[in-house]
Structures are given as C-alpha cells and as structure tokens.
Coordinates of C-alpha atoms in Angstrom, one line a residue:
X1 CA 118.1 107.2 121.0
X2 CA 116.9 104.4 118.3
X3 CA 119.5 105.3 116.0
X4 CA 122.0 104.5 118.8
X5 CA 121.3 101.0 119.5
X6 CA 120.9 100.3 115.7
X7 CA 124.6 101.3 115.3
X8 CA 125.4 99.6 118.6
X9 CA 123.9 96.3 117.4
X10 CA 125.2 96.3 114.1
X11 CA 128.6 97.5 115.3
X12 CA 128.3 94.8 118.0
X13 CA 127.8 91.9 115.2
X14 CA 130.5 93.3 112.6
X15 CA 132.9 93.7 115.1
X16 CA 131.8 90.0 117.3
X17 CA 132.0 88.4 114.0
X18 CA 135.1 90.1 112.5
X19 CA 137.5 89.6 115.1
X20 CA 136.0 85.9 116.1
X21 CA 137.4 85.8 112.0
X22 CA 140.7 87.3 113.7
X23 CA 140.9 85.0 116.8
X24 CA 141.2 82.4 113.9
X25 CA 143.5 83.5 111.2
X26 CA 146.3 85.5 112.3
X27 CA 149.1 83.7 113.0
X28 CA 153.4 84.8 112.8
X29 CA 153.2 85.2 109.4
X30 CA 150.0 87.6 109.9
X31 CA 151.2 89.9 112.0
X32 CA 154.3 89.7 109.7
X33 CA 152.8 90.8 107.0
X34 CA 151.3 93.7 108.2
X35 CA 154.2 96.3 107.7
X36 CA 154.0 94.7 103.9
X37 CA 150.8 96.0 103.1
X38 CA 151.1 98.8 100.4
X39 CA 149.4 101.8 101.5
X40 CA 149.1 102.5 97.9
X41 CA 146.9 100.0 97.4
X42 CA 145.5 101.5 99.9
X43 CA 145.1 104.9 98.7
X44 CA 143.4 103.4 95.0
X45 CA 140.9 101.0 97.4
X46 CA 139.8 105.1 98.4
X47 CA 140.2 106.3 95.1
X48 CA 138.1 103.4 94.1
X49 CA 134.8 104.3 96.9
X50 CA 135.1 108.5 96.5
X51 CA 134.8 107.3 92.8
X52 CA 131.6 105.4 92.9
X53 CA 129.7 107.8 95.7
X54 CA 130.8 110.2 93.0
X55 CA 128.8 108.2 90.5
X56 CA 126.0 107.4 92.7
X57 CA 125.1 111.8 93.3
X58 CA 125.4 112.9 90.2
X59 CA 123.5 110.2 89.4
X60 CA 121.0 111.7 91.5
X61 CA 120.9 114.8 89.6
X62 CA 121.1 113.2 86.2
X63 CA 117.4 111.7 86.8
X64 CA 116.0 115.0 89.0
X65 CA 116.8 116.9 85.7
X66 CA 115.4 114.2 84.2
X67 CA 112.8 115.6 85.0
X68 CA 113.1 118.8 84.9
X69 CA 113.9 119.4 89.0
X70 CA 118.0 121.0 89.3
X71 CA 119.0 120.1 92.9
X72 CA 122.4 121.6 94.8
X73 CA 125.5 118.9 94.5
X74 CA 125.9 119.5 98.2
X75 CA 122.1 118.8 99.1
X76 CA 121.9 115.8 96.6
X77 CA 126.2 115.0 98.7
X78 CA 124.6 114.4 102.0
X79 CA 121.1 113.1 101.1
X80 CA 122.9 110.4 99.7
X81 CA 125.3 110.3 102.1
X82 CA 122.0 109.8 104.3
X83 CA 120.8 107.5 102.8
X84 CA 123.7 105.5 103.5
X85 CA 124.0 106.1 107.1
X86 CA 120.2 104.7 107.1
X87 CA 120.7 102.0 104.8
X88 CA 123.6 100.5 107.1
X89 CA 121.4 100.5 109.6
X90 CA 117.8 99.1 108.7
X91 CA 117.8 95.2 107.6
X92 CA 117.5 94.5 104.1
X93 CA 119.3 98.6 103.6
X94 CA 115.9 98.9 103.5
X95 CA 116.2 102.7 105.0
X96 CA 118.2 103.7 102.5
X97 CA 115.2 104.3 99.8
X98 CA 113.1 106.5 102.2
X99 CA 115.5 108.6 103.4
X100 CA 116.1 109.6 99.9
X101 CA 112.5 110.6 98.8
X102 CA 111.8 112.4 102.0
X103 CA 115.7 114.8 101.7
X104 CA 114.6 114.6 97.9
X105 CA 111.0 116.2 98.9
X106 CA 112.2 118.2 100.8
X107 CA 114.6 120.3 98.0
X108 CA 111.6 120.2 96.0
X109 CA 110.4 117.8 94.2
X110 CA 107.3 115.9 94.3
X111 CA 106.8 113.6 96.0
X112 CA 105.9 111.4 93.5
X113 CA 108.1 112.1 91.1
X114 CA 111.0 112.0 93.8
X115 CA 109.6 108.6 94.3
X116 CA 109.7 107.6 90.5
X117 CA 113.5 109.2 91.0
X118 CA 114.7 106.6 93.7
X119 CA 112.6 103.8 92.1
X120 CA 114.4 103.7 88.6
X121 CA 117.8 104.1 90.8
X122 CA 117.0 100.1 92.7
X123 CA 115.8 99.6 88.9
X124 CA 119.0 100.2 87.4
X125 CA 120.9 99.2 90.0
X126 CA 119.4 95.5 90.3
X127 CA 120.9 95.5 86.8
X128 CA 123.6 96.2 86.8
X129 CA 125.2 94.5 89.6
X130 CA 123.6 91.8 87.7
X131 CA 124.7 92.4 84.1
X132 CA 128.1 92.0 85.7
X133 CA 127.8 88.6 87.8
X134 CA 126.3 87.0 85.4
X135 CA 129.2 88.2 83.4
X136 CA 131.6 87.3 86.0
X137 CA 130.1 83.8 86.5
X138 CA 129.9 82.8 83.0
X139 CA 133.6 83.6 83.4
X140 CA 133.7 81.7 86.0
X141 CA 133.1 78.1 84.4
X142 CA 135.6 76.3 85.7
X143 CA 134.7 77.3 88.3
X144 CA 130.8 76.2 89.2
X145 CA 131.5 72.3 90.1
X146 CA 132.8 74.2 93.2
X147 CA 131.3 77.2 92.9
X148 CA 127.3 75.0 92.7
X149 CA 125.8 74.7 96.3
X150 CA 127.2 78.6 97.2
X151 CA 127.2 81.0 94.6
X152 CA 124.8 79.7 91.6
X153 CA 122.0 78.0 93.1
X154 CA 121.9 81.4 95.2
X155 CA 122.2 83.6 92.0
X156 CA 119.0 82.0 90.9
X157 CA 116.7 82.1 93.6
X158 CA 117.9 85.9 93.8
X159 CA 116.8 86.1 89.8
X160 CA 113.6 84.5 90.3
X161 CA 112.9 86.9 92.8
X162 CA 114.0 89.8 91.7
X163 CA 112.1 89.2 88.0
X164 CA 108.8 88.2 90.2
X165 CA 109.4 92.1 91.3
X166 CA 110.1 93.3 88.4
X167 CA 107.2 92.1 86.5
X168 CA 105.1 93.1 89.8
X169 CA 106.7 97.1 89.7
X170 CA 105.7 97.4 85.6
X171 CA 102.0 95.5 86.3
X172 CA 102.0 97.9 89.3
X173 CA 102.9 100.5 86.5
X174 CA 100.8 100.3 83.6
X175 CA 97.7 100.4 86.2
X176 CA 97.7 103.8 88.3
X177 CA 94.0 102.0 89.6
X178 CA 95.3 99.3 90.8
X179 CA 98.2 100.9 92.4
X180 CA 96.1 102.8 94.6
X181 CA 93.7 100.0 95.7
X182 CA 96.4 98.2 96.6
X183 CA 98.7 101.1 99.0
X184 CA 95.9 102.2 99.5
X185 CA 94.1 99.1 101.5
X186 CA 98.4 99.0 103.0
X187 CA 97.7 102.2 103.7
X188 CA 94.9 101.7 106.3
X189 CA 95.3 98.2 107.3
X190 CA 98.5 99.7 108.4
X191 CA 96.3 103.4 110.4
X192 CA 94.0 100.2 112.1
X193 CA 96.5 98.7 113.6
X194 CA 98.8 102.3 115.0
X195 CA 94.8 103.2 116.2
X196 CA 95.0 99.8 118.0
X197 CA 98.7 100.0 119.5
X198 CA 99.8 102.7 122.2
X199 CA 102.5 103.2 121.5
X200 CA 101.8 103.8 117.8
X201 CA 99.0 106.2 117.8
X202 CA 100.4 108.8 117.9
X203 CA 100.9 108.6 114.7
X204 CA 97.1 107.7 114.0
X205 CA 95.6 111.3 111.5
X206 CA 92.8 109.6 113.3
X207 CA 89.1 109.7 111.4
X208 CA 89.1 113.2 109.6
X209 CA 92.6 112.5 108.3
X210 CA 91.9 109.7 106.7
X211 CA 90.2 110.5 103.8
X212 CA 92.4 113.7 103.4
X213 CA 95.8 111.1 103.5
X214 CA 94.1 108.2 100.9
X215 CA 93.0 111.9 98.2
X216 CA 96.7 112.2 99.0
X217 CA 98.9 109.1 98.3
X218 CA 96.4 108.6 95.2
X219 CA 97.3 112.2 93.7
X220 CA 101.1 110.9 94.5
X221 CA 100.8 107.7 93.0
X222 CA 99.4 110.4 90.1
X223 CA 102.5 111.9 89.7
X224 CA 104.1 109.5 90.3
X225 CA 103.1 107.2 87.1
X226 CA 103.7 110.0 85.3
X227 CA 107.3 111.0 85.8
X228 CA 107.8 107.1 85.4
X229 CA 106.4 107.9 82.0
X230 CA 108.3 111.3 81.5
X231 CA 111.0 108.3 82.2
X232 CA 109.7 106.7 79.0
X233 CA 109.2 108.8 77.1
X234 CA 111.2 112.0 76.9
X235 CA 113.2 111.2 79.9
X236 CA 115.4 107.9 78.3
X237 CA 118.1 110.5 77.4
X238 CA 118.8 111.5 81.1
X239 CA 118.1 107.7 81.8
X240 CA 120.7 106.7 79.5
X241 CA 122.8 108.5 81.3
X242 CA 122.6 107.7 84.6
X243 CA 122.8 103.6 83.2
X244 CA 126.1 104.8 81.8
X245 CA 126.8 106.0 85.9
X246 CA 125.9 103.4 87.2
X247 CA 128.6 100.4 84.8
X248 CA 130.9 103.2 86.5
X249 CA 129.9 103.8 90.1
X250 CA 129.3 99.3 89.9
X251 CA 132.6 99.1 88.9
X252 CA 134.6 101.1 90.7
X253 CA 133.0 99.9 93.3
X254 CA 133.6 96.2 92.9
X255 CA 137.9 97.5 92.1
X256 CA 137.9 98.7 95.8
X257 CA 137.8 95.4 96.9
X258 CA 140.3 94.3 94.4
X259 CA 143.0 96.9 95.2
X260 CA 142.9 95.7 98.3
X261 CA 143.9 92.0 97.3
X262 CA 146.7 94.1 95.8
X263 CA 147.2 95.5 98.9
X264 CA 147.8 92.6 100.9
X265 CA 149.5 91.8 98.3
X266 CA 147.5 89.4 96.6
X267 CA 146.2 88.8 92.2
X268 CA 143.7 91.6 92.3
X269 CA 141.2 88.7 91.0
X270 CA 138.7 90.7 89.0
X271 CA 136.1 88.3 87.6
X272 CA 136.1 85.8 91.1
X273 CA 136.1 89.3 93.6
X274 CA 132.8 90.8 91.0
X275 CA 130.9 87.8 91.5
X276 CA 131.4 87.4 95.6
X277 CA 130.7 90.9 95.7
X278 CA 127.9 89.9 93.7
X279 CA 127.0 87.7 96.0
X280 CA 127.5 89.7 99.2
X281 CA 126.0 92.8 97.7
X282 CA 122.5 89.4 97.3
X283 CA 123.1 88.4 101.5
X284 CA 122.7 92.7 102.7
X285 CA 119.7 93.0 101.0
X286 CA 118.5 90.0 103.4
X287 CA 116.2 91.4 105.7
X288 CA 117.9 90.4 108.7
X289 CA 119.7 92.5 110.7
X290 CA 121.0 95.5 109.9
X291 CA 123.6 95.3 107.0
X292 CA 123.5 91.4 107.1
X293 CA 126.1 92.1 110.3
X294 CA 127.5 89.0 111.0
X295 CA 126.1 87.5 108.1
X296 CA 127.9 89.1 105.5
X297 CA 131.2 89.1 107.3
X298 CA 131.4 84.8 107.8
X299 CA 130.1 85.0 103.3
X300 CA 132.8 87.5 102.7
X301 CA 135.0 85.1 104.7
X302 CA 133.4 81.8 102.9
X303 CA 133.8 83.6 98.9
X304 CA 137.5 84.3 99.5
X305 CA 139.4 81.4 101.1
X306 CA 139.8 80.5 97.9
X307 CA 141.7 83.2 96.5
X308 CA 143.2 84.6 99.7
X309 CA 145.4 82.3 101.7
X310 CA 144.1 82.1 105.5
X311 CA 146.5 83.7 107.4
X312 CA 145.1 86.8 105.2
X313 CA 141.3 86.1 105.2
X314 CA 140.4 88.4 108.3
X315 CA 142.8 90.5 108.1
X316 CA 141.4 91.2 104.4
X317 CA 137.7 90.8 105.7
X318 CA 138.9 93.5 108.2
X319 CA 139.9 95.3 105.0
X320 CA 136.5 94.6 103.2
X321 CA 134.3 96.2 106.5
X322 CA 135.9 99.0 106.5
X323 CA 136.2 99.9 102.8
X324 CA 132.4 99.5 102.1
X325 CA 130.4 99.8 106.0
X326 CA 132.1 100.7 108.3
X327 CA 132.7 104.1 106.3
X328 CA 129.2 104.5 105.7
X329 CA 129.2 105.5 109.3
X330 CA 130.6 108.8 109.5
X331 CA 129.9 109.5 106.3
X332 CA 127.1 109.9 107.6
X333 CA 127.3 111.6 110.9
X334 CA 128.7 114.2 109.4
X335 CA 125.7 114.6 107.1
X336 CA 123.5 114.9 109.9
X337 CA 125.0 117.7 111.1
X338 CA 124.8 118.7 107.7
X339 CA 121.3 119.4 107.0
X340 CA 120.2 120.3 111.3
X341 CA 122.4 123.3 109.7
X342 CA 119.8 123.5 106.9
X343 CA 116.6 123.1 108.8
X344 CA 117.9 125.4 111.2
X345 CA 118.6 127.9 108.3
X346 CA 115.9 127.6 106.8
X347 CA 114.1 127.7 110.1
X348 CA 115.8 131.3 110.6
X349 CA 114.8 132.4 107.1
X350 CA 111.5 131.4 107.9
X351 CA 111.6 133.8 111.2
X352 CA 113.7 136.4 109.3
X353 CA 110.7 136.6 107.1
X354 CA 107.4 136.5 109.5
X355 CA 108.9 139.5 111.0
X356 CA 109.5 141.3 108.2
X357 CA 105.4 141.0 107.7

C-alpha cells in the first residue's frame, strides 16, 4: 500500500510540474510542431536508453564474476529493474542500492560481497559521470559567466561532498575495526529507537537477538572488506571492464537527451546536454522527495531554456521525464511480477523437496 502512495506522490508532483510547464510554454506554434516530431529520433532515444540499461546489467554481472559468482542474466535484469523502480520512488534514489544488495544476496552472493559490488558500482558511477560533467564544463568555457550561478557553484559543492564521502569510505575500508564500531553503534541506536516505538517495535529483535545481529553484521563487514580487497587485487580486470561499461552506460544515457532534441528538430547540443544532465543527476541525489519530482522538471526547464526555444521547452521536458524517469515505473512493475513468480517457484520447489523427504 505504501508503495502505491509513493508512486502517487511522485507522479502527482511530477505531473503538476509538467502540467505547469506545458501551460506556460504551450502556444499555437507548439501545437503546429507536434506533427513534425521525428519518430526515428524517438526510437533512437529509446534505443540509447535500452543500451544504457543493458550496459548496467552486464556491469553487475562482470563485477559479480570478479568475486567468483555467476548470476543468471535474467535474474540480474529483474534486479536492475527493481532497483530503478525503488530509486524512482525514494528520495535521493537511496532505495535502489538496498534492493540490489537484497536481490544479489538471494542469488547466492554473500551480503558483504553484494555490498562490495554495489559500492564499486556507485564509485564507478560517480567517477564517470563527474568526469563527463567536468569535460563538458571545460568545453563550454565561453559560457562560464552565464553558468556560474546555475551550474559552477552547485557542481563545486557536489564535488566537495563526493570527495568527503569517498575519503570516509576509504578510511572505513582500510580500518574494518573502526567500521564495525561505526556500523554497530548505528545499529544499536536504530534498534533502541525501534524498541521504544509502537510502530517499529515489531522490527526489534529484542535483547536476545541483538548480540546475534551484531555478530552477523561484523561477519558481513569482514566479508565486505575482503571483497573490496579482492577487487583491488585479483578483481582489477573486472573493475576495468566495469569501468568501460560505465563509460558506455553514461554516454548512452546522456545521448538519450540529445536524441530527444533531434526529435524536436533541434541541434543535439552534446556538450550542453552532457553538462546539464550531470547537474540534473546531482539534483536527483538530493534526499528531499522521490526522484526530485517537481524540482527536476523545473531544473531541467531552467537549464535547457538556453538550447530549447520556449514554445518547445515544456514538450521537451515531458519527453525527457518520460524516457529517463517514467519508463522506470512500468519496468519496475514488470520486474515485481517476475520476482513474485520466482518466489512462488522457489516455495514450490522447497515444498516438493519436503514432500520427497
């Protein structure tokens, strides 16, 4: 039930922002232009989006293989769709990582190793999309005066935050004992809060289960640090392959928007679009509301008004949101159905084994 509330809230906020943009920018010239939208370019944009998803699925498979695990491609596809779905419905897209960790652990990967895979994914994403954003920013030096307040300062603040987080992660990985203290302290604090709340009391394991939970967390932290070390040593080849796939993924992802510009009869504006998409990704990570609904639409309109005429701006933002955000919802619902069938099949298999015994 709560999932549907998140979906409704996200769609309501995003829909209201899109409706407002369309109302402000829709003119007779816009209406006349609707029939001239290039179907070929729209299909190309859809192809770029599909290629980005494929690269991400293959990347997860490569990283898992680097730790010695082989996970079926179909299972990884369902995992990614569920992750995109959860990320679209949670503030700051924070729901995607726990879903991937849970699904990978259900596929037979140790929780610590699953965390290592997801952490490496996130680090590679940050490295590549920041590199692409900075490259685009350098290519647009003649616009720095215009972009200063809108782009330069937010990018600098985000880079500083990322640097701090990466340094903190490095310290935690290099010092497992310190990580155990930090994670253990947070766990005890959360359990204490759950034990005092009527709403969350049922999730508290009680005094007897706390010790076992802390011991398991310590074991998984050791597995995580070992997995990270294997990536740094024997898994370097997997990381290099995952890095190449990450570059392809973000290039396809950003190119989706340029294809949408072409569909509207506009230049692809690759440097501007790559830069603006990098900034919008930063906006999407702000943990305020699901997928920055409302904020993302206004931010996209503010950035792209330099390369998109006003009478097409609302239509462009609608297409941008449709291809990069709304598409995650049906994919996620499809993956939810497939995951439910997987669980039913597993339960049936367990039941048959029990009957045979």
